[in-house]
Amino acid sequence: MAKVGLREWLALAPVFASGKLARYSDETGGPLGRFEADFCVKFGVRHALTMSSGTGALVSALVAAGVGPGDEVLVPAYTWIATAAAPLAAGAVPVLVDIDDTLTMDPQDILRKITPQTRAIIPVHMSNMVCDMDSIMRIARENNLVVIEDACQAVGLRYKTKRVGTIGDLGAFSFNQFKNINCGEGGAVVTNDARLFARARMYHDIGSMFRGHLDNANEPPMLGVNFKASQIQGAMLNVQLKKLDPMIARMRERYDVISEIFSKNTRLMVGPHNDVANAAGLHVIFETSEEAKRFAEENKRGVYRLFDSSRHVYTNWQPILQQRTGHPAMNPFHWTDRKIDYTPELCAQTLDILKRSCRISLGENYPVTLVAHIARRMSRQAKSKPASLFYATI
């Protein structure tokens, strides 16, 4: 989680003094325009559009890609509920896919869940754990599917040579208080496709037809909603963007320290990761759910069992499981070509992994010596457990 401090506070003063707080109140583009230009350079992408939230970014990306009624969208069973709710906001329905031990979409289950109605995949880079994008992109291209990366929980992380969120057709980011870039609430859509960018921009601004945009890729005017960000958010984001890579470097350094300590313990084995060279997230997987519960109870600071983070577990998404949206006549589940069922056992593999797993904070804002001390204590605890082998995935 990125910290906010004096530099963000100082960056706000010129915006307040100008009186130009709204997205389009500054003809020069203002702080938001500067942020988007710098974001494109840092992330190696052609187009970036700041949003009011990561949820707004996901919905706008889906609409931009033409996803709508009758379409199915593959989403992981372990993510923030917004990933599954976004397709419904666009008129489509989510189809839940199991995760594997990396906490990200299992490519094998993606293959099992594809139907003739499948239109898009939303892989989620969860808790700074990156997806197997090589496999996902290959599956998508073989099946003519749109890929919208949900990089909300891994802003700035890399998968091999590219930043996550820039690999698929579109990418969505979140800048809320608990993310790697923090302006309280905010988000962004990125893409290399001018047409997709134009459609996302029109949809995110219900007044777009009056803004005078001349680069809409020959797209006709389209009604949308209001997901615009403000220049206040832009001012904070400019400061936060400069902090991003140094923070990720600290996370990587602490990953190396912890993995080295764990490697000396035969009961702590480094497990699978889709890109170990860029790893910046850590969780441990036990043989039983009881061991995971006990480990979380013994290490309350910076450790929690993943299954206990109820808002990220599909079995707790009651409105989606019960297929309740707004007005019944506008319920996307009524527009599908087949019956969509959600049961508690739908993604049993996901539930099993989450019940046996604990996430461990890397403590990027704490001294390395303290992080190492905590890791050694955890290692000693593991050695003291009778025949209790567990795996650390970092």
Short mmCIF file of C-alpha atoms in Angstrom, two decimals:
data_model
loop_
_atom_site.label_atom_id
_atom_site.label_comp_id
_atom_site.label_asym_id
_atom_site.label_seq_id
_atom_site.Cartn_x
_atom_site.Cartn_y
_atom_site.Cartn_z
CA MET A 1 0.00 0.00 0.00
CA ALA A 2 1.48 3.32 -1.08
CA LYS A 3 1.86 6.01 1.57
CA VAL A 4 0.52 9.54 1.21
CA GLY A 5 2.48 12.41 2.73
CA LEU A 6 3.71 15.98 2.44
CA ARG A 7 4.51 15.85 -1.27
CA GLU A 8 0.93 14.95 -2.16
CA TRP A 9 -0.34 17.75 0.09
CA LEU A 10 1.95 20.28 -1.61
CA ALA A 11 0.90 19.08 -5.07
CA LEU A 12 -2.73 19.92 -4.29
CA ALA A 13 -2.14 23.61 -3.50
CA PRO A 14 -1.66 24.79 -7.13
CA VAL A 15 -4.80 22.93 -8.20
CA PHE A 16 -6.88 24.57 -5.48
CA ALA A 17 -5.38 27.96 -6.33
CA SER A 18 -6.24 27.57 -10.02
CA GLY A 19 -9.87 26.75 -9.31
CA LYS A 20 -9.73 24.21 -12.15
CA LEU A 21 -10.71 21.07 -10.31
CA ALA A 22 -12.80 19.20 -12.89
CA ARG A 23 -11.49 16.82 -15.53
CA TYR A 24 -12.05 19.14 -18.49
CA SER A 25 -11.79 22.51 -16.72
CA ASP A 26 -8.11 22.91 -17.69
CA GLU A 27 -7.57 23.32 -21.44
CA THR A 28 -3.94 22.20 -21.04
CA GLY A 29 -5.02 18.85 -19.59
CA GLY A 30 -3.85 19.82 -16.14
CA PRO A 31 -2.38 17.34 -13.65
CA LEU A 32 -4.52 14.51 -15.07
CA GLY A 33 -3.15 15.05 -18.55
CA ARG A 34 0.41 15.02 -17.23
CA PHE A 35 -0.26 11.87 -15.23
CA GLU A 36 -1.69 10.03 -18.22
CA ALA A 37 1.24 11.03 -20.44
CA ASP A 38 3.79 9.92 -17.83
CA PHE A 39 1.85 6.72 -17.13
CA CYS A 40 1.96 5.82 -20.83
CA VAL A 41 5.73 6.34 -20.92
CA LYS A 42 6.41 4.36 -17.73
CA PHE A 43 4.09 1.50 -18.68
CA GLY A 44 4.96 1.40 -22.37
CA VAL A 45 1.40 1.82 -23.60
CA ARG A 46 -0.15 4.22 -26.12
CA HIS A 47 -3.32 5.31 -24.33
CA ALA A 48 -4.23 5.81 -20.67
CA LEU A 49 -7.49 7.18 -19.30
CA THR A 50 -7.86 8.05 -15.62
CA MET A 51 -11.11 6.94 -13.99
CA SER A 52 -12.98 7.50 -10.75
CA SER A 53 -12.33 3.88 -9.69
CA GLY A 54 -10.95 0.51 -10.73
CA THR A 55 -14.53 -0.73 -11.03
CA GLY A 56 -15.31 2.04 -13.49
CA ALA A 57 -12.20 1.09 -15.42
CA LEU A 58 -13.35 -2.54 -15.73
CA VAL A 59 -16.85 -1.60 -16.85
CA SER A 60 -15.57 0.94 -19.36
CA ALA A 61 -13.09 -1.57 -20.77
CA LEU A 62 -15.82 -4.17 -21.27
CA VAL A 63 -18.13 -1.69 -22.98
CA ALA A 64 -15.26 -0.44 -25.14
CA ALA A 65 -14.61 -4.03 -26.26
CA GLY A 66 -18.25 -4.49 -27.25
CA VAL A 67 -19.07 -7.01 -24.51
CA GLY A 68 -22.79 -7.05 -23.73
CA PRO A 69 -26.06 -9.03 -23.45
CA GLY A 70 -25.75 -12.74 -24.16
CA ASP A 71 -21.98 -12.73 -23.63
CA GLU A 72 -20.12 -14.70 -20.97
CA VAL A 73 -16.99 -13.35 -19.31
CA LEU A 74 -14.50 -15.61 -17.50
CA VAL A 75 -13.43 -14.24 -14.11
CA PRO A 76 -11.50 -15.88 -11.25
CA ALA A 77 -13.32 -17.16 -8.18
CA TYR A 78 -10.82 -15.34 -5.95
CA THR A 79 -10.87 -11.57 -6.51
CA TRP A 80 -12.66 -8.44 -5.33
CA ILE A 81 -16.35 -8.74 -6.23
CA ALA A 82 -16.05 -5.83 -8.71
CA THR A 83 -14.33 -8.14 -11.20
CA ALA A 84 -17.44 -10.32 -11.37
CA ALA A 85 -19.87 -7.41 -11.12
CA ALA A 86 -18.36 -5.45 -14.02
CA PRO A 87 -19.65 -7.84 -16.74
CA LEU A 88 -23.16 -7.52 -15.28
CA ALA A 89 -22.91 -3.74 -15.50
CA ALA A 90 -22.15 -4.17 -19.21
CA GLY A 91 -25.08 -6.57 -19.71
CA ALA A 92 -22.99 -9.77 -19.78
CA VAL A 93 -22.65 -12.50 -17.13
CA PRO A 94 -19.58 -13.72 -15.21
CA VAL A 95 -18.47 -17.35 -15.38
CA LEU A 96 -16.28 -18.33 -12.44
CA VAL A 97 -12.89 -19.97 -13.02
CA ASP A 98 -10.74 -21.77 -10.43
CA ILE A 99 -7.40 -20.39 -9.28
CA ASP A 100 -4.27 -22.50 -8.88
CA ASP A 101 -1.53 -22.34 -6.24
CA THR A 102 -0.32 -18.99 -7.61
CA LEU A 103 -3.66 -17.45 -6.50
CA THR A 104 -4.40 -16.56 -10.11
CA MET A 105 -6.55 -18.05 -12.88
CA ASP A 106 -5.89 -21.71 -13.64
CA PRO A 107 -5.39 -21.91 -17.44
CA GLN A 108 -6.68 -25.49 -17.46
CA ASP A 109 -9.97 -24.41 -15.91
CA ILE A 110 -10.22 -21.54 -18.39
CA LEU A 111 -10.25 -24.15 -21.15
CA ARG A 112 -12.96 -26.11 -19.34
CA LYS A 113 -15.18 -23.05 -18.89
CA ILE A 114 -15.12 -21.70 -22.47
CA THR A 115 -18.45 -22.00 -24.30
CA PRO A 116 -19.74 -20.64 -27.63
CA GLN A 117 -21.05 -17.64 -25.65
CA THR A 118 -17.69 -16.76 -24.08
CA ARG A 119 -16.56 -13.33 -25.25
CA ALA A 120 -13.82 -12.21 -22.84
CA ILE A 121 -11.40 -13.23 -20.10
CA ILE A 122 -10.56 -11.02 -17.12
CA PRO A 123 -7.37 -12.40 -15.55
CA VAL A 124 -6.68 -10.83 -12.15
CA HIS A 125 -3.14 -10.24 -10.92
CA MET A 126 -4.13 -10.87 -7.34
CA SER A 127 -2.22 -9.51 -4.32
CA ASN A 128 0.83 -8.71 -6.48
CA MET A 129 0.83 -12.29 -7.81
CA VAL A 130 0.93 -12.16 -11.61
CA CYS A 131 -1.09 -14.42 -13.91
CA ASP A 132 0.29 -16.91 -16.43
CA MET A 133 -0.24 -14.42 -19.24
CA ASP A 134 1.56 -16.51 -21.88
CA SER A 135 -0.99 -19.30 -21.47
CA ILE A 136 -3.95 -16.94 -21.11
CA MET A 137 -3.07 -14.94 -24.21
CA ARG A 138 -2.54 -18.12 -26.21
CA ILE A 139 -5.94 -19.48 -25.16
CA ALA A 140 -7.59 -16.14 -25.93
CA ARG A 141 -6.12 -15.88 -29.40
CA GLU A 142 -6.99 -19.49 -30.25
CA ASN A 143 -10.61 -18.86 -29.20
CA ASN A 144 -10.98 -15.27 -30.47
CA LEU A 145 -11.54 -13.87 -26.97
CA VAL A 146 -10.91 -10.36 -25.64
CA VAL A 147 -8.48 -10.12 -22.71
CA ILE A 148 -9.07 -7.37 -20.14
CA GLU A 149 -6.38 -7.54 -17.47
CA ASP A 150 -7.46 -6.63 -13.95
CA ALA A 151 -4.21 -5.21 -12.58
CA CYS A 152 -5.92 -3.34 -9.75
CA GLN A 153 -4.03 -5.29 -7.08
CA ALA A 154 -0.67 -5.33 -8.85
CA VAL A 155 -0.11 -1.82 -10.24
CA GLY A 156 3.42 -1.54 -11.63
CA LEU A 157 4.35 -5.23 -11.38
CA ARG A 158 5.92 -6.96 -14.37
CA TYR A 159 5.22 -10.24 -16.09
CA LYS A 160 8.51 -11.00 -17.81
CA THR A 161 9.30 -7.93 -19.94
CA LYS A 162 5.96 -6.10 -19.69
CA ARG A 163 3.99 -4.36 -16.98
CA VAL A 164 0.83 -6.21 -16.05
CA GLY A 165 -2.23 -4.51 -17.48
CA THR A 166 -0.48 -3.79 -20.78
CA ILE A 167 -0.39 -7.35 -22.15
CA GLY A 168 -4.07 -7.92 -23.00
CA ASP A 169 -6.35 -5.90 -25.26
CA LEU A 170 -7.14 -3.55 -22.38
CA GLY A 171 -5.98 -3.19 -18.80
CA ALA A 172 -7.73 -1.86 -15.69
CA PHE A 173 -6.01 -0.35 -12.65
CA SER A 174 -7.16 0.84 -9.24
CA PHE A 175 -5.64 3.70 -7.26
CA ASN A 176 -7.66 3.38 -4.09
CA GLN A 177 -6.19 3.61 -0.61
CA PHE A 178 -5.04 -0.01 -0.45
CA LYS A 179 -3.27 -0.20 -3.83
CA ASN A 180 0.31 0.32 -5.02
CA ILE A 181 -0.68 3.82 -6.21
CA ASN A 182 -2.97 5.67 -3.83
CA CYS A 183 -5.15 8.74 -4.34
CA GLY A 184 -7.96 7.56 -2.05
CA GLU A 185 -10.18 6.40 -4.91
CA GLY A 186 -9.33 6.25 -8.59
CA GLY A 187 -8.43 4.01 -11.49
CA ALA A 188 -7.37 3.88 -15.13
CA VAL A 189 -7.92 2.06 -18.41
CA VAL A 190 -4.98 1.48 -20.75
CA THR A 191 -4.80 0.10 -24.28
CA ASN A 192 -2.74 0.25 -27.45
CA ASP A 193 -5.88 0.31 -29.61
CA ALA A 194 -7.08 3.80 -30.62
CA ARG A 195 -10.65 2.61 -31.22
CA LEU A 196 -10.94 0.90 -27.84
CA PHE A 197 -9.53 4.02 -26.17
CA ALA A 198 -12.04 6.29 -27.96
CA ARG A 199 -14.95 4.08 -26.93
CA ALA A 200 -13.78 3.89 -23.30
CA ARG A 201 -13.36 7.66 -23.18
CA MET A 202 -16.84 8.27 -24.55
CA TYR A 203 -18.44 5.76 -22.20
CA HIS A 204 -16.70 7.12 -19.09
CA ASP A 205 -18.01 10.65 -19.80
CA ILE A 206 -21.70 11.05 -20.52
CA GLY A 207 -20.97 14.53 -21.87
CA SER A 208 -18.25 13.41 -24.27
CA MET A 209 -20.14 14.54 -27.38
CA PHE A 210 -19.81 18.13 -26.16
CA ARG A 211 -16.09 18.00 -25.33
CA GLY A 212 -14.84 18.56 -28.87
CA HIS A 213 -12.71 15.41 -29.12
CA LEU A 214 -11.50 15.05 -32.70
CA ASP A 215 -9.63 11.74 -32.32
CA ASN A 216 -12.48 9.30 -31.82
CA ALA A 217 -11.20 6.79 -34.39
CA ASN A 218 -14.29 7.42 -36.56
CA GLU A 219 -16.51 6.08 -33.77
CA PRO A 220 -19.97 7.67 -33.61
CA PRO A 221 -20.99 9.39 -30.35
CA MET A 222 -21.98 6.92 -27.65
CA LEU A 223 -23.89 7.51 -24.43
CA GLY A 224 -22.24 6.41 -21.25
CA VAL A 225 -22.03 7.19 -17.55
CA ASN A 226 -19.84 9.41 -15.40
CA PHE A 227 -16.62 7.73 -14.30
CA LYS A 228 -14.45 10.85 -14.71
CA ALA A 229 -11.60 11.60 -12.34
CA SER A 230 -10.78 15.07 -11.02
CA GLN A 231 -7.67 17.22 -11.27
CA ILE A 232 -7.29 16.77 -7.50
CA GLN A 233 -6.75 13.05 -8.08
CA GLY A 234 -4.36 13.85 -10.92
CA ALA A 235 -2.20 16.03 -8.68
CA MET A 236 -1.85 13.22 -6.13
CA LEU A 237 -1.25 10.59 -8.81
CA ASN A 238 1.66 12.53 -10.29
CA VAL A 239 3.44 12.28 -6.95
CA GLN A 240 2.44 8.68 -6.39
CA LEU A 241 3.69 7.57 -9.83
CA LYS A 242 7.21 8.69 -8.91
CA LYS A 243 7.05 6.54 -5.75
CA LEU A 244 5.87 3.38 -7.52
CA ASP A 245 9.08 1.79 -8.79
CA PRO A 246 11.09 2.52 -5.61
CA MET A 247 8.31 0.85 -3.60
CA ILE A 248 8.30 -2.20 -5.87
CA ALA A 249 12.10 -2.39 -5.52
CA ARG A 250 11.68 -2.49 -1.74
CA MET A 251 9.12 -5.25 -2.09
CA ARG A 252 11.50 -7.23 -4.33
CA GLU A 253 14.35 -6.78 -1.84
CA ARG A 254 12.25 -8.10 1.02
CA TYR A 255 11.08 -10.97 -1.14
CA ASP A 256 14.70 -12.00 -1.64
CA VAL A 257 15.41 -11.76 2.08
CA ILE A 258 12.40 -13.84 3.08
CA SER A 259 12.85 -16.47 0.38
CA GLU A 260 16.50 -16.92 1.38
CA ILE A 261 15.52 -17.48 5.01
CA PHE A 262 12.73 -19.87 4.07
CA SER A 263 15.02 -21.84 1.74
CA LYS A 264 17.11 -22.95 4.74
CA ASN A 265 14.10 -24.66 6.29
CA THR A 266 13.17 -28.02 4.77
CA ARG A 267 9.58 -27.44 5.92
CA LEU A 268 9.38 -24.16 4.00
CA MET A 269 9.61 -24.88 0.31
CA VAL A 270 9.34 -22.12 -2.27
CA GLY A 271 6.34 -22.96 -4.42
CA PRO A 272 5.10 -21.98 -7.90
CA HIS A 273 5.02 -18.43 -9.20
CA ASN A 274 4.28 -17.30 -12.73
CA ASP A 275 7.35 -15.03 -12.80
CA VAL A 276 9.76 -15.62 -9.93
CA ALA A 277 12.25 -13.05 -11.23
CA ASN A 278 9.70 -10.26 -10.67
CA ALA A 279 7.93 -11.76 -7.63
CA ALA A 280 6.54 -9.27 -5.11
CA GLY A 281 3.84 -11.17 -3.20
CA LEU A 282 3.99 -13.93 -0.62
CA HIS A 283 1.68 -16.57 0.76
CA VAL A 284 2.16 -19.93 2.44
CA ILE A 285 0.12 -23.05 1.70
CA PHE A 286 -0.39 -25.67 4.40
CA GLU A 287 -1.45 -29.28 4.17
CA THR A 288 -4.66 -28.62 6.13
CA SER A 289 -6.96 -25.69 6.79
CA GLU A 290 -6.45 -26.17 10.54
CA GLU A 291 -2.71 -25.54 10.16
CA ALA A 292 -3.42 -22.37 8.18
CA LYS A 293 -5.79 -21.13 10.88
CA ARG A 294 -3.22 -21.81 13.58
CA PHE A 295 -0.43 -20.08 11.65
CA ALA A 296 -2.58 -16.97 11.16
CA GLU A 297 -3.50 -16.92 14.85
CA GLU A 298 0.15 -17.21 15.87
CA ASN A 299 1.27 -14.46 13.48
CA LYS A 300 -1.48 -11.87 13.60
CA ARG A 301 0.62 -8.95 12.40
CA GLY A 302 0.80 -8.91 8.61
CA VAL A 303 -0.61 -12.44 8.22
CA TYR A 304 -4.12 -13.60 7.42
CA ARG A 305 -5.73 -16.73 6.05
CA LEU A 306 -6.99 -16.03 2.55
CA PHE A 307 -10.34 -17.77 3.05
CA ASP A 308 -11.08 -15.38 5.93
CA SER A 309 -10.89 -12.37 3.60
CA SER A 310 -14.55 -13.03 2.82
CA ARG A 311 -15.11 -10.19 0.38
CA HIS A 312 -12.62 -11.74 -2.06
CA VAL A 313 -14.11 -15.26 -1.97
CA TYR A 314 -16.85 -16.07 -4.47
CA THR A 315 -19.04 -17.93 -1.96
CA ASN A 316 -19.70 -14.57 -0.26
CA TRP A 317 -20.81 -12.71 -3.40
CA GLN A 318 -24.50 -13.15 -2.53
CA PRO A 319 -26.03 -10.76 -5.12
CA ILE A 320 -24.12 -12.54 -7.89
CA LEU A 321 -24.75 -16.06 -6.60
CA GLN A 322 -28.46 -15.24 -6.27
CA GLN A 323 -28.42 -13.40 -9.63
CA ARG A 324 -29.97 -10.24 -8.21
CA THR A 325 -29.19 -6.98 -10.00
CA GLY A 326 -31.40 -3.88 -10.35
CA HIS A 327 -34.76 -3.95 -12.12
CA PRO A 328 -35.73 -7.54 -13.04
CA ALA A 329 -36.31 -6.58 -16.68
CA MET A 330 -32.69 -5.39 -16.87
CA ASN A 331 -31.18 -8.54 -15.35
CA PRO A 332 -28.43 -9.88 -17.67
CA PHE A 333 -29.10 -13.43 -16.48
CA HIS A 334 -32.38 -13.26 -18.42
CA TRP A 335 -30.49 -12.58 -21.65
CA THR A 336 -28.24 -15.65 -21.73
CA ASP A 337 -28.56 -18.53 -24.20
CA ARG A 338 -28.07 -21.08 -21.43
CA LYS A 339 -28.85 -21.29 -17.74
CA ILE A 340 -26.01 -20.04 -15.54
CA ASP A 341 -25.80 -21.72 -12.14
CA TYR A 342 -23.60 -20.80 -9.20
CA THR A 343 -23.22 -23.31 -6.39
CA PRO A 344 -21.00 -23.22 -3.29
CA GLU A 345 -19.01 -26.13 -4.73
CA LEU A 346 -18.61 -24.59 -8.18
CA CYS A 347 -14.92 -23.81 -7.65
CA ALA A 348 -13.93 -26.37 -5.01
CA GLN A 349 -10.24 -26.17 -5.95
CA THR A 350 -10.25 -22.44 -5.16
CA LEU A 351 -11.88 -22.96 -1.77
CA ASP A 352 -9.40 -25.68 -0.87
CA ILE A 353 -6.41 -23.47 -1.72
CA LEU A 354 -7.80 -20.44 0.13
CA LYS A 355 -8.61 -22.43 3.26
CA ARG A 356 -5.05 -23.76 3.42
CA SER A 357 -3.26 -20.52 2.55
CA CYS A 358 -2.04 -17.49 4.47
CA ARG A 359 -0.82 -14.28 2.92
CA ILE A 360 2.25 -12.69 4.48
CA SER A 361 2.96 -8.98 4.09
CA LEU A 362 6.41 -8.15 2.70
CA GLY A 363 6.59 -5.10 4.96
CA GLU A 364 7.97 -2.80 2.26
CA ASN A 365 7.66 0.22 4.59
CA TYR A 366 9.58 -1.46 7.42
CA PRO A 367 13.36 -1.91 7.81
CA VAL A 368 14.81 -5.00 6.12
CA THR A 369 16.31 -6.09 9.44
CA LEU A 370 12.85 -6.20 11.04
CA VAL A 371 11.39 -8.12 8.09
CA ALA A 372 14.24 -10.64 8.31
CA HIS A 373 13.69 -11.03 12.05
CA ILE A 374 10.00 -11.80 11.53
CA ALA A 375 10.80 -14.27 8.74
CA ARG A 376 13.30 -16.12 10.95
CA ARG A 377 10.72 -16.32 13.73
CA MET A 378 8.19 -17.81 11.30
CA SER A 379 10.81 -20.30 10.13
CA ARG A 380 11.56 -21.36 13.70
CA GLN A 381 7.85 -21.87 14.33
CA ALA A 382 7.62 -24.06 11.25
CA LYS A 383 10.50 -26.22 12.47
CA SER A 384 8.75 -26.70 15.78
CA LYS A 385 5.62 -28.13 14.20
CA PRO A 386 5.48 -31.93 14.16
CA ALA A 387 5.62 -33.22 10.60
CA SER A 388 3.87 -30.14 9.26
CA LEU A 389 5.17 -29.38 5.79
CA PHE A 390 3.95 -26.22 4.15
CA TYR A 391 4.90 -24.36 1.01
CA ALA A 392 5.79 -20.71 0.63
CA THR A 393 4.75 -19.16 -2.66
CA ILE A 394 6.42 -15.81 -3.14
#
